[in-house]
Coordinates of C-alpha atoms in Angstrom, one line a residue:
M1 CA -9.6 2.3 -39.5
C2 CA -6.3 3.1 -38.1
G3 CA -4.2 3.6 -35.0
I4 CA -3.1 7.0 -33.8
T5 CA -0.6 8.1 -31.2
G6 CA 1.4 11.1 -30.2
W7 CA 3.5 13.0 -27.7
I8 CA 3.3 16.7 -26.9
D9 CA 5.9 18.4 -24.6
W10 CA 6.2 22.1 -23.9
E11 CA 9.6 21.8 -22.3
Q12 CA 11.8 19.5 -24.4
D13 CA 12.6 19.3 -28.0
L14 CA 10.8 16.3 -29.6
S15 CA 12.4 16.7 -33.1
Q16 CA 14.8 13.8 -32.5
Q17 CA 12.4 11.5 -30.6
Q18 CA 11.6 9.2 -33.5
P19 CA 12.7 6.0 -31.7
V20 CA 10.2 6.6 -28.9
L21 CA 7.4 7.4 -31.3
E22 CA 8.1 4.4 -33.5
Q23 CA 7.9 2.2 -30.4
M24 CA 4.5 3.7 -29.5
A25 CA 3.2 3.3 -33.1
C26 CA 4.5 -0.3 -33.3
T27 CA 2.1 -1.4 -30.6
L28 CA -0.8 -0.4 -33.0
K29 CA 0.4 -2.2 -36.1
E30 CA -2.7 -4.6 -36.1
R31 CA -5.0 -1.5 -36.2
G32 CA -3.1 -0.1 -39.2
P33 CA -1.2 -2.9 -41.0
D34 CA -1.0 -1.1 -44.4
R35 CA 1.3 1.9 -43.7
E36 CA 3.0 4.0 -41.0
G37 CA 3.8 7.7 -40.9
Y38 CA 5.5 10.2 -38.5
W39 CA 5.7 14.0 -38.1
F40 CA 7.9 16.0 -35.8
S41 CA 8.2 19.5 -34.6
P42 CA 10.0 20.9 -31.5
R43 CA 6.9 20.5 -29.3
A44 CA 4.9 17.8 -31.0
A45 CA 5.4 14.3 -32.4
L46 CA 2.5 12.5 -34.1
A47 CA 2.3 9.0 -35.5
H48 CA -0.2 7.0 -37.6
R49 CA -0.7 3.4 -38.5
R50 CA -3.0 3.1 -41.5
L51 CA -5.7 0.6 -42.6
I52 CA -6.5 1.7 -46.1
V53 CA -10.3 2.1 -46.8
I54 CA -10.7 5.3 -48.8
D55 CA -8.2 7.0 -51.2
P56 CA -5.2 4.7 -50.9
V57 CA -2.9 7.2 -52.5
G58 CA -4.2 10.5 -51.0
G59 CA -5.0 9.6 -47.4
K60 CA -1.5 9.4 -46.0
Q61 CA -1.0 10.5 -42.4
P62 CA -0.1 12.5 -40.4
M63 CA -1.6 15.0 -42.8
L64 CA -0.4 18.6 -42.9
F65 CA -2.1 21.9 -43.9
T66 CA 0.1 25.0 -44.1
Q67 CA -1.1 28.5 -44.7
G68 CA 1.3 31.3 -44.3
E69 CA 2.9 30.9 -40.9
Q70 CA 0.2 28.4 -39.7
T71 CA 0.7 24.7 -39.8
Y72 CA -1.8 22.1 -38.7
A73 CA -0.9 18.4 -38.3
L74 CA -3.6 15.7 -38.1
T75 CA -3.5 12.0 -37.1
Y76 CA -7.0 10.5 -37.4
N77 CA -8.7 7.2 -36.9
G78 CA -12.2 6.7 -38.4
E79 CA -14.5 7.6 -41.2
L80 CA -16.6 10.7 -41.9
Y81 CA -19.7 9.4 -43.6
N82 CA -20.7 13.0 -44.7
F83 CA -17.3 13.9 -46.0
R84 CA -18.5 14.4 -49.6
E85 CA -21.1 17.1 -48.6
L86 CA -18.6 18.7 -46.2
R87 CA -16.0 18.9 -49.0
E88 CA -18.5 20.7 -51.3
E89 CA -19.4 23.1 -48.5
L90 CA -15.7 23.8 -47.8
R91 CA -15.0 24.3 -51.5
A92 CA -17.7 26.9 -51.5
R93 CA -15.7 28.6 -48.8
D94 CA -12.6 28.6 -51.0
H95 CA -10.9 25.5 -49.7
V96 CA -8.8 23.6 -52.3
F97 CA -8.5 19.8 -52.0
R98 CA -5.7 17.7 -53.4
T99 CA -7.0 14.2 -52.4
H100 CA -10.3 12.3 -52.3
S101 CA -9.9 11.4 -48.7
D102 CA -12.1 12.2 -45.7
T103 CA -8.9 12.9 -43.8
E104 CA -8.2 16.0 -45.8
V105 CA -11.9 17.1 -45.3
L106 CA -11.6 16.7 -41.5
L107 CA -8.3 18.8 -41.5
H108 CA -9.9 21.6 -43.6
A109 CA -13.0 21.5 -41.4
Y110 CA -10.8 22.3 -38.4
V111 CA -9.0 25.1 -40.3
E112 CA -12.4 26.6 -41.2
W113 CA -14.4 26.1 -38.0
G114 CA -11.8 25.4 -35.3
E115 CA -13.0 23.3 -32.4
E116 CA -16.6 23.6 -33.6
C117 CA -15.7 21.4 -36.6
V118 CA -16.9 18.4 -34.5
N119 CA -20.5 19.7 -34.8
H120 CA -20.3 19.2 -38.6
F121 CA -19.3 15.6 -38.5
N122 CA -21.3 12.4 -39.1
G123 CA -19.1 9.5 -38.5
I124 CA -16.9 7.4 -36.2
F125 CA -13.7 9.1 -35.3
A126 CA -10.9 9.7 -32.8
F127 CA -8.4 12.3 -33.9
A128 CA -5.7 14.7 -32.7
I129 CA -4.7 18.0 -34.4
W130 CA -1.6 20.0 -33.4
D131 CA -1.8 23.7 -34.1
E132 CA 1.8 24.7 -34.5
A133 CA 1.3 28.5 -34.4
R134 CA -0.8 28.4 -31.3
Q135 CA 1.1 25.5 -29.7
R136 CA -2.2 23.8 -29.0
L137 CA -3.4 20.2 -29.2
F138 CA -7.0 19.4 -29.9
I139 CA -8.4 15.9 -29.6
A140 CA -12.0 14.6 -30.1
R141 CA -14.0 11.3 -30.1
D142 CA -17.2 10.4 -31.9
H143 CA -20.7 10.8 -30.6
L144 CA -21.3 7.3 -29.3
G145 CA -17.7 6.2 -28.7
V146 CA -17.3 3.8 -31.5
K147 CA -13.6 4.7 -31.8
P148 CA -11.4 4.8 -28.7
L149 CA -8.9 7.5 -27.5
F150 CA -6.7 7.5 -24.4
Y151 CA -4.4 10.2 -23.0
A152 CA -2.0 10.8 -20.1
Q153 CA -0.8 14.0 -18.6
V154 CA 2.6 13.4 -17.0
G155 CA 4.5 16.5 -15.9
N156 CA 4.7 18.9 -18.9
A157 CA 3.9 16.1 -21.4
I158 CA 0.7 14.8 -23.0
V159 CA 0.8 11.3 -24.5
F160 CA -2.2 9.9 -26.4
G161 CA -3.2 6.9 -28.4
S162 CA -5.9 4.7 -29.7
E163 CA -5.1 2.0 -27.2
I164 CA -3.5 2.0 -23.7
K165 CA -0.6 -0.1 -25.0
A166 CA 0.6 2.9 -27.1
L167 CA 0.9 5.0 -24.0
L168 CA 2.6 2.3 -22.0
A169 CA 5.3 2.2 -24.7
H170 CA 6.3 5.7 -23.6
P171 CA 9.0 5.9 -20.9
L172 CA 7.0 8.4 -18.9
V173 CA 3.9 6.2 -18.5
E174 CA 4.0 3.2 -16.1
P175 CA 1.4 0.4 -15.5
V176 CA 0.5 1.4 -12.0
L177 CA -2.8 0.0 -10.7
D178 CA -4.2 2.3 -8.0
D179 CA -7.4 1.8 -6.1
E180 CA -9.6 3.2 -8.9
G181 CA -7.9 0.9 -11.4
M182 CA -8.4 -2.1 -9.0
K183 CA -12.1 -1.2 -8.8
A184 CA -12.3 -1.2 -12.6
I185 CA -10.7 -4.6 -12.9
F186 CA -12.2 -6.4 -9.9
V187 CA -15.5 -4.7 -9.2
S188 CA -17.1 -2.8 -12.1
L189 CA -15.9 -5.1 -14.8
F190 CA -19.3 -4.9 -16.6
M191 CA -18.7 -1.2 -16.9
S192 CA -16.5 0.3 -19.6
G193 CA -14.4 3.4 -19.8
G194 CA -11.3 4.7 -18.0
G195 CA -7.7 4.3 -18.5
I196 CA -7.2 1.7 -15.7
F197 CA -3.6 2.7 -14.9
R198 CA -2.6 5.7 -12.9
D199 CA -2.4 9.0 -15.0
I200 CA -4.2 7.4 -18.0
H201 CA -7.6 8.6 -18.9
E202 CA -10.1 7.8 -21.6
L203 CA -11.7 10.7 -23.5
R204 CA -15.5 10.1 -23.2
P205 CA -17.7 9.8 -26.2
A206 CA -19.0 13.1 -27.7
H207 CA -16.2 14.9 -25.9
C208 CA -13.3 17.0 -27.1
A209 CA -10.2 18.4 -25.2
T210 CA -7.8 21.2 -25.8
F211 CA -4.3 21.2 -24.3
T212 CA -2.0 24.2 -24.1
R213 CA 1.0 24.9 -21.9
E214 CA -1.2 26.8 -19.5
R215 CA -4.4 24.8 -19.3
T216 CA -6.5 21.7 -20.1
H217 CA -10.1 22.1 -21.2
I218 CA -12.4 19.1 -21.7
R219 CA -16.0 19.5 -22.7
P220 CA -18.9 17.7 -24.3
Y221 CA -19.7 18.8 -27.8
W222 CA -23.0 16.8 -28.2
Q223 CA -25.5 15.4 -25.8
L224 CA -29.0 14.0 -26.0
V225 CA -31.9 16.5 -25.8
S226 CA -35.2 15.5 -24.3
R227 CA -38.3 17.0 -25.9
P228 CA -41.9 15.8 -26.7
H229 CA -42.2 13.5 -29.6
T230 CA -44.8 14.8 -32.0
D231 CA -44.7 12.4 -35.0
D232 CA -47.5 9.8 -35.3
L233 CA -46.7 6.1 -35.5
E234 CA -46.7 5.8 -39.3
T235 CA -44.5 8.9 -39.7
T236 CA -42.1 7.7 -37.0
A237 CA -41.6 4.3 -38.5
E238 CA -41.1 5.8 -42.0
Y239 CA -38.6 8.3 -40.7
I240 CA -36.6 5.6 -38.9
R241 CA -36.5 3.6 -42.1
S242 CA -35.4 6.6 -44.2
L243 CA -32.7 7.5 -41.7
L244 CA -31.4 3.9 -41.6
K245 CA -31.5 3.7 -45.4
D246 CA -29.4 6.9 -45.7
T247 CA -27.0 5.7 -43.0
V248 CA -26.4 2.3 -44.5
K249 CA -25.8 3.8 -47.9
R250 CA -23.3 6.2 -46.5
Q251 CA -21.5 3.5 -44.6
L252 CA -21.1 1.3 -47.7
I253 CA -18.7 3.9 -49.2
A254 CA -15.2 2.4 -49.4
D255 CA -12.5 1.6 -51.9
V256 CA -12.2 -1.9 -50.5
P257 CA -14.6 -4.9 -50.2
V258 CA -17.6 -4.4 -47.8
V259 CA -19.6 -7.2 -46.1
T260 CA -22.2 -7.4 -43.3
L261 CA -22.5 -9.5 -40.2
L262 CA -25.7 -11.6 -40.1
S263 CA -27.0 -13.3 -37.0
G264 CA -30.5 -13.8 -38.1
G265 CA -31.8 -11.4 -35.5
L266 CA -33.8 -8.2 -36.3
D267 CA -30.9 -5.8 -36.2
S268 CA -28.3 -7.4 -38.3
S269 CA -30.9 -8.7 -40.7
G270 CA -32.4 -5.2 -41.2
V271 CA -28.9 -3.7 -41.9
T272 CA -28.1 -6.6 -44.2
S273 CA -31.4 -6.1 -46.1
L274 CA -30.7 -2.4 -46.7
A275 CA -27.1 -3.1 -47.7
A276 CA -28.2 -5.9 -50.1
R277 CA -30.6 -3.6 -51.9
E278 CA -27.8 -1.1 -52.4
F279 CA -25.6 -3.8 -53.8
Q280 CA -28.4 -5.0 -56.1
S281 CA -28.9 -1.5 -57.5
E282 CA -25.3 -1.8 -58.7
H283 CA -25.8 -5.4 -59.9
K284 CA -23.7 -6.9 -57.1
V285 CA -24.3 -9.5 -54.5
L286 CA -23.6 -8.8 -50.8
D287 CA -21.4 -11.2 -48.8
T288 CA -22.7 -12.0 -45.3
Y289 CA -21.0 -13.8 -42.4
A290 CA -22.3 -15.5 -39.3
I291 CA -20.6 -17.2 -36.3
N292 CA -21.3 -20.8 -35.3
Y293 CA -19.7 -23.2 -32.9
A294 CA -18.5 -26.8 -33.4
N295 CA -20.2 -29.4 -31.2
S296 CA -22.6 -26.8 -29.9
E297 CA -26.0 -27.1 -31.4
E298 CA -26.6 -30.6 -30.1
H299 CA -26.1 -29.3 -26.6
F300 CA -28.2 -26.1 -27.0
E301 CA -30.8 -25.5 -24.4
G302 CA -33.0 -22.4 -24.9
N303 CA -33.4 -19.9 -22.1
A304 CA -34.8 -16.4 -21.6
I305 CA -31.5 -14.9 -22.9
R306 CA -31.1 -17.2 -25.9
P307 CA -34.5 -18.7 -26.7
S308 CA -33.4 -20.0 -30.2
I309 CA -30.4 -20.8 -32.2
D310 CA -29.4 -18.4 -35.0
R311 CA -28.7 -20.7 -38.0
P312 CA -32.2 -21.3 -39.3
Y313 CA -33.0 -17.5 -39.3
V314 CA -29.6 -16.7 -40.9
E315 CA -30.4 -19.1 -43.7
Q316 CA -33.9 -17.6 -44.2
V317 CA -32.5 -14.1 -44.6
A318 CA -29.6 -15.2 -46.9
R319 CA -32.1 -16.9 -49.2
Y320 CA -34.7 -14.2 -49.1
L321 CA -32.4 -11.3 -50.1
P322 CA -30.4 -13.2 -51.4
T323 CA -26.8 -12.9 -50.2
N324 CA -23.6 -14.9 -50.7
H325 CA -23.5 -16.2 -47.2
H326 CA -20.5 -17.7 -45.2
D327 CA -21.0 -19.7 -42.0
V328 CA -17.8 -19.5 -39.9
V329 CA -17.6 -22.4 -37.5
V330 CA -15.1 -22.1 -34.6
S331 CA -13.9 -25.0 -32.6
T332 CA -13.5 -25.3 -28.8
E333 CA -9.8 -25.7 -29.4
E334 CA -9.6 -22.4 -31.3
L335 CA -11.5 -20.6 -28.5
L336 CA -9.1 -21.9 -25.9
E337 CA -6.0 -21.2 -27.9
N338 CA -7.1 -17.6 -28.4
L339 CA -8.5 -16.9 -25.0
L340 CA -5.9 -14.3 -24.1
V341 CA -6.3 -12.3 -27.4
P342 CA -9.1 -10.1 -25.9
M343 CA -6.9 -9.2 -22.9
R344 CA -4.0 -8.2 -25.1
A345 CA -6.3 -6.2 -27.5
H346 CA -8.0 -4.4 -24.6
D347 CA -4.9 -4.1 -22.4
R348 CA -7.1 -5.5 -19.6
P349 CA -9.0 -8.7 -18.9
K350 CA -12.4 -8.9 -20.7
M351 CA -15.3 -11.1 -21.7
G352 CA -13.7 -14.3 -22.7
Q353 CA -15.2 -16.5 -25.4
I354 CA -17.7 -14.0 -26.6
E355 CA -14.8 -11.8 -27.6
T356 CA -12.6 -14.6 -28.7
S357 CA -15.2 -15.9 -31.1
L358 CA -15.7 -12.5 -32.6
Y359 CA -11.9 -12.3 -33.2
L360 CA -12.0 -15.7 -34.9
L361 CA -14.9 -14.6 -37.1
F362 CA -13.2 -11.3 -38.0
K363 CA -10.0 -13.2 -38.9
V364 CA -11.9 -15.1 -41.5
I365 CA -13.8 -12.1 -42.9
K366 CA -10.5 -10.2 -43.2
Q367 CA -9.3 -12.7 -45.8
N368 CA -11.9 -11.4 -48.2
A369 CA -12.9 -7.9 -47.0
T370 CA -11.7 -4.9 -45.1
V371 CA -15.0 -3.3 -44.0
A372 CA -18.1 -5.0 -42.3
L373 CA -21.4 -3.5 -41.2
S374 CA -22.9 -4.7 -37.9
G375 CA -26.3 -4.4 -36.1
E376 CA -24.6 -3.3 -32.8
S377 CA -26.5 -0.8 -30.5
A378 CA -30.1 -1.3 -31.8
D379 CA -31.0 -2.9 -28.4
E380 CA -29.7 0.0 -26.5
V381 CA -31.3 2.6 -28.8
F382 CA -34.7 0.9 -29.2
G383 CA -35.0 -1.1 -25.9
G384 CA -34.4 -4.7 -26.9
Y385 CA -32.9 -6.2 -23.8
P386 CA -35.1 -8.2 -21.4
W387 CA -34.2 -5.7 -18.6
F388 CA -36.2 -3.0 -20.4
H389 CA -39.3 -5.1 -19.8
Q390 CA -38.9 -6.5 -16.3
E391 CA -40.6 -4.7 -13.4
H392 CA -38.1 -5.8 -10.8
V393 CA -35.3 -4.3 -12.9
L394 CA -37.1 -1.0 -13.2
N395 CA -37.6 -1.0 -9.4
T396 CA -34.0 -1.9 -8.5
P397 CA -31.6 1.1 -7.9
T398 CA -28.6 -0.1 -9.9
F399 CA -27.5 -0.7 -13.4
P400 CA -30.2 -2.8 -15.2
W401 CA -28.0 -5.4 -16.6
I402 CA -26.8 -6.1 -13.1
A403 CA -30.3 -6.1 -11.6
A404 CA -31.5 -8.5 -14.4
R405 CA -29.3 -11.3 -13.1
M406 CA -29.8 -10.7 -9.4
T407 CA -30.9 -13.7 -7.3
P408 CA -34.3 -13.5 -5.4
R409 CA -32.3 -12.4 -2.3
G410 CA -31.1 -9.4 -4.3
D411 CA -27.4 -10.3 -4.5
N412 CA -25.4 -10.9 -7.6
Q413 CA -22.1 -12.6 -7.1
F414 CA -21.2 -12.7 -10.8
M415 CA -22.3 -9.6 -12.7
N416 CA -21.4 -7.1 -10.0
M417 CA -18.6 -9.3 -8.7
G418 CA -18.3 -7.7 -5.3
T419 CA -17.5 -9.3 -2.0
P420 CA -17.8 -13.1 -2.8
F421 CA -15.4 -12.7 -5.8
L422 CA -12.8 -10.5 -4.1
S423 CA -10.4 -11.5 -1.4
P424 CA -11.8 -10.4 2.0
A425 CA -9.0 -7.9 2.5
L426 CA -9.5 -6.3 -1.0
A427 CA -13.3 -6.1 -0.5
Q428 CA -12.8 -4.3 2.7
E429 CA -10.4 -1.8 1.0
L430 CA -12.4 -1.2 -2.2
H431 CA -16.0 -1.1 -0.8
P432 CA -17.5 -2.7 -4.0
H433 CA -21.2 -1.9 -3.3
E434 CA -20.5 1.7 -2.5
H435 CA -18.3 2.0 -5.6
M436 CA -21.1 0.7 -7.9
Q437 CA -23.6 3.0 -6.3
R438 CA -21.4 6.0 -6.9
L439 CA -21.0 5.1 -10.6
Y440 CA -24.8 4.6 -10.8
Q441 CA -25.6 7.9 -9.2
E442 CA -23.1 9.7 -11.3
A443 CA -24.8 8.3 -14.4
L444 CA -28.3 9.2 -13.2
A445 CA -27.2 12.8 -12.6
E446 CA -26.4 13.2 -16.3
V447 CA -29.9 12.1 -17.6
P448 CA -31.6 14.8 -19.6
R449 CA -35.0 15.0 -18.0
L450 CA -38.3 15.8 -19.7
E451 CA -40.5 18.2 -17.7
G452 CA -43.9 16.7 -16.9
E453 CA -43.0 13.1 -17.6
S454 CA -44.6 10.4 -15.5
P455 CA -42.5 8.6 -12.9
R456 CA -42.6 5.4 -14.9
D457 CA -41.6 7.1 -18.2
A458 CA -38.9 9.0 -16.4
R459 CA -37.5 5.7 -15.1
I460 CA -37.6 4.1 -18.5
R461 CA -35.7 7.2 -19.8
E462 CA -33.1 6.5 -17.2
I463 CA -32.8 2.9 -18.2
F464 CA -32.2 4.0 -21.8
Y465 CA -29.6 6.5 -20.8
L466 CA -27.7 3.9 -18.7
N467 CA -27.7 1.5 -21.6
M468 CA -26.6 4.0 -24.2
T469 CA -23.8 5.7 -22.2
R470 CA -22.5 2.7 -20.1
F471 CA -23.5 -0.7 -21.4
L472 CA -23.1 0.1 -25.1
L473 CA -19.5 1.1 -24.5
L474 CA -18.7 -2.5 -23.5
L475 CA -20.1 -3.7 -26.8
L476 CA -18.4 -1.0 -28.9
D477 CA -15.1 -1.6 -27.2
R478 CA -15.5 -5.3 -27.9
K479 CA -16.3 -4.8 -31.5
D480 CA -13.5 -2.2 -32.0
R481 CA -10.7 -4.2 -30.4
M482 CA -11.6 -7.6 -31.8
S483 CA -12.0 -6.2 -35.4
M484 CA -8.9 -4.0 -35.3
A485 CA -6.9 -6.9 -33.9
T486 CA -7.4 -8.4 -37.4
G487 CA -7.2 -5.2 -39.4
L488 CA -10.9 -5.2 -40.1
E489 CA -13.1 -2.1 -39.9
V490 CA -16.6 -2.6 -38.5
R491 CA -19.2 0.1 -39.0
V492 CA -22.3 0.4 -36.8
P493 CA -25.3 2.1 -38.6
F494 CA -27.5 2.1 -35.4
C495 CA -24.9 4.4 -33.8
D496 CA -25.7 7.3 -36.2
H497 CA -26.2 10.1 -33.8
R498 CA -29.1 11.5 -35.8
L499 CA -31.0 8.2 -35.3
V500 CA -30.0 8.0 -31.7
Q501 CA -31.4 11.5 -31.0
Y502 CA -34.6 10.9 -32.8
V503 CA -35.4 7.6 -31.2
W504 CA -34.4 8.9 -27.7
N505 CA -37.7 10.9 -27.5
I506 CA -40.1 8.3 -29.0
P507 CA -42.5 7.3 -26.2
W508 CA -42.2 3.8 -24.7
E509 CA -45.6 2.8 -25.9
M510 CA -44.6 3.6 -29.5
K511 CA -41.2 1.9 -29.2
T512 CA -43.0 -1.3 -28.1
V513 CA -45.9 -1.1 -30.5
D514 CA -47.5 -4.4 -31.4
N515 CA -46.6 -5.5 -27.8
I516 CA -43.1 -6.6 -28.7
E517 CA -39.6 -5.3 -27.9
K518 CA -38.4 -2.8 -30.6
G519 CA -41.8 -2.8 -32.2
I520 CA -41.2 0.5 -33.9
L521 CA -38.1 -0.8 -35.5
R522 CA -39.9 -3.9 -36.7
R523 CA -42.5 -1.6 -38.3
A524 CA -39.7 0.3 -40.0
F525 CA -38.3 -2.9 -41.4
S526 CA -41.8 -4.0 -42.7
G527 CA -41.4 -5.6 -46.2
L528 CA -37.6 -5.8 -46.0
L529 CA -37.4 -9.2 -44.2
P530 CA -39.1 -12.6 -43.9
E531 CA -41.9 -12.1 -41.4
E532 CA -40.6 -14.9 -39.1
V533 CA -37.3 -13.0 -38.9
R534 CA -38.9 -9.6 -38.6
M535 CA -40.9 -10.8 -35.6
R536 CA -38.3 -13.0 -34.0
R537 CA -37.8 -12.4 -30.3
K538 CA -34.5 -11.1 -29.0
S539 CA -31.8 -13.8 -28.7
A540 CA -28.4 -12.8 -27.3
Y541 CA -25.0 -13.2 -29.1
P542 CA -24.4 -16.9 -29.3
T543 CA -21.9 -18.7 -27.2
S544 CA -20.5 -22.3 -27.3
F545 CA -22.6 -24.9 -25.6
D546 CA -19.9 -27.5 -26.0
P547 CA -19.3 -29.0 -22.4
A548 CA -15.6 -29.4 -23.4
Y549 CA -15.2 -25.6 -23.2
T550 CA -16.4 -25.2 -19.7
Q551 CA -14.5 -28.2 -18.6
A552 CA -11.3 -26.8 -20.0
V553 CA -11.6 -23.3 -18.5
R554 CA -12.5 -24.9 -15.2
R555 CA -9.3 -27.0 -15.2
W556 CA -7.3 -23.9 -16.3
T557 CA -8.8 -22.0 -13.4
L558 CA -7.9 -24.7 -10.8
E559 CA -4.3 -24.7 -12.1
I560 CA -4.1 -21.0 -11.4
L561 CA -5.7 -21.3 -7.9
N562 CA -3.3 -24.2 -7.1
N563 CA -0.2 -22.1 -8.2
A564 CA 1.2 -20.3 -5.2
N565 CA 2.9 -17.8 -7.6
A566 CA -0.2 -16.9 -9.6
P567 CA -0.5 -13.1 -9.1
V568 CA -4.3 -13.0 -9.4
N569 CA -4.7 -15.1 -6.2
S570 CA -3.7 -12.0 -4.2
F571 CA -6.9 -10.2 -5.3
V572 CA -9.6 -12.9 -5.4
N573 CA -11.4 -15.1 -2.9
V574 CA -9.6 -18.4 -3.8
E575 CA -11.9 -20.7 -1.9
F576 CA -15.1 -19.2 -3.3
I577 CA -13.8 -19.6 -6.9
R578 CA -12.5 -23.1 -6.1
Q579 CA -16.0 -24.1 -5.0
L580 CA -17.4 -22.9 -8.3
A581 CA -14.8 -24.7 -10.3
E582 CA -15.0 -28.0 -8.4
H583 CA -18.8 -28.3 -8.2
P584 CA -20.0 -27.4 -11.7
D585 CA -23.5 -28.8 -11.4
E586 CA -24.8 -26.7 -8.6
E587 CA -27.4 -23.9 -9.1
T588 CA -26.2 -20.6 -10.5
R589 CA -23.2 -22.1 -12.3
G590 CA -23.8 -22.1 -16.1
E591 CA -22.7 -19.2 -18.3
N592 CA -22.1 -16.8 -15.4
A593 CA -19.5 -19.2 -13.9
Y594 CA -17.5 -19.8 -17.1
F595 CA -17.5 -16.1 -17.7
L596 CA -15.9 -15.8 -14.3
F597 CA -13.3 -18.5 -15.2
D598 CA -12.5 -16.8 -18.5
Y599 CA -12.1 -13.5 -16.7
L600 CA -9.8 -14.9 -14.0
I601 CA -7.6 -16.6 -16.5
Q602 CA -7.2 -13.4 -18.4
A603 CA -6.6 -11.3 -15.3
N604 CA -3.8 -13.6 -14.2
A605 CA -2.1 -13.4 -17.5
W606 CA -2.6 -9.6 -17.6
L607 CA -1.0 -9.1 -14.3
Q608 CA 2.0 -11.0 -15.5
E609 CA 2.4 -9.8 -19.1
Y610 CA 1.8 -6.1 -18.4
H611 CA 4.1 -6.2 -15.3
V612 CA 1.3 -4.4 -13.4
V613 CA 2.5 -2.5 -10.3
T614 CA 0.2 -2.1 -7.3
P615 CA 1.3 0.6 -4.9

């Protein structure tokens, strides 16, 4: 993976603007620690920070293609998993290649098909191409949003980059937090997307945009299509298996060491099994990695979200395949020392220790590998979360992950923050409930309906769409930022858009065959895993159960609340949060409460470090 950034201006000459572009690119050095590159023309300045994965010599960027009077310049973050087939197709169309990189294939695909090139790609990507002859910028982002891309339009200029920090390094872009930004930070924090700051936008997944002096055109190039599913149960399971086998094989292609993440759950274990078999065919042993927490297992108490600890299942899979397994144990001290890393990686406050632990895991993996495969997104695609199976969630008109944690009274002071969390003045200004309802209705309006579907099936289709287009982005953002903060590329086979489209139309009764969540995926993995692992119930990503962690973040929170100069206190209900911090044993504390503490700590540091301006 890499970091990309650039600046287009139809009024001023950018040929001598290298200091500004270098400043923008420098903010992305963790994403691309191996090499940097720049390209300038009077109207365009492109930069690239490279993490070398394929073709170390030939994949240098920005990459140029010149034909007669036409010049195309590309800066690209990602991987095309079908680049070998595309290269052969383009060769048949008289294209000549000088490297073995997927970068050159992407550039030639644009030369051949123009903006329709995105319809030929299977991969994870965010890229920008400057067409010098037409004075036109084209940007695009992959189907599910694995790779990020932000842009800002300020006057006659377009500034873009893999992360918001690259845009903020440009003198035209300021960290101004308007009402929409405040809603994103203090109300809809369990929603992803958006540029947070005024004038900054995030290109949505499966979208592309064209910028010229005269106009801006943004459009989707791919979307889910609803149609009747005609395959029987056996055919469906076999096709899923064949798709995943093909996807994993493609995603193992690299010129650097590749490993997998292994939690002992169905998803990561299935991906690991397929990857291990590919390794065995080449007489190699796959390395696998799992996260664990010091002083945590002795305090573990199972619940509906985490019914079991991972370690025994991880060990079963590692023995069964077998793999060369590594258990990465992180301490409470490490979690606390790195609590602000997610905020700096996302350019906004985020999920706290769940993200911090991933960062620490990826730091260890990076010592031995550059690419890892993960089981991310199977729950969204196949329906693995508890809220897919809870009647009260199906009947609640809001996002399901919010409804799933509502109290019997129907309120939710943690997941949908809202009035209790906000200062009374800010709550009155931002109208949190109305804001969340607007986001919810906007999402529902996009759902591709299937004519003749029963009301219940239509509702389940809505739940799937909300998860795949809203909740999944939270997890993909988390995985991208924490991995790239260490210079590690994480690939996600369950985000292959072919698989996502196929599973989208599988009926709910078939998805839950054998009366278990993700039943059809379990059928697809038959014979690939130990039965106890294949039939293991969903258990969420692990967190530390060490009481020392919650005690520490509670103390840290109280220090902020007691500091008259702490900027976050202007936005939150100080007394409400103080009650949570000072009375830890009351009902509804637990994980929700320490998430709130993690978030407030990061929000306070973010307001300070980013010099956030509120008009």
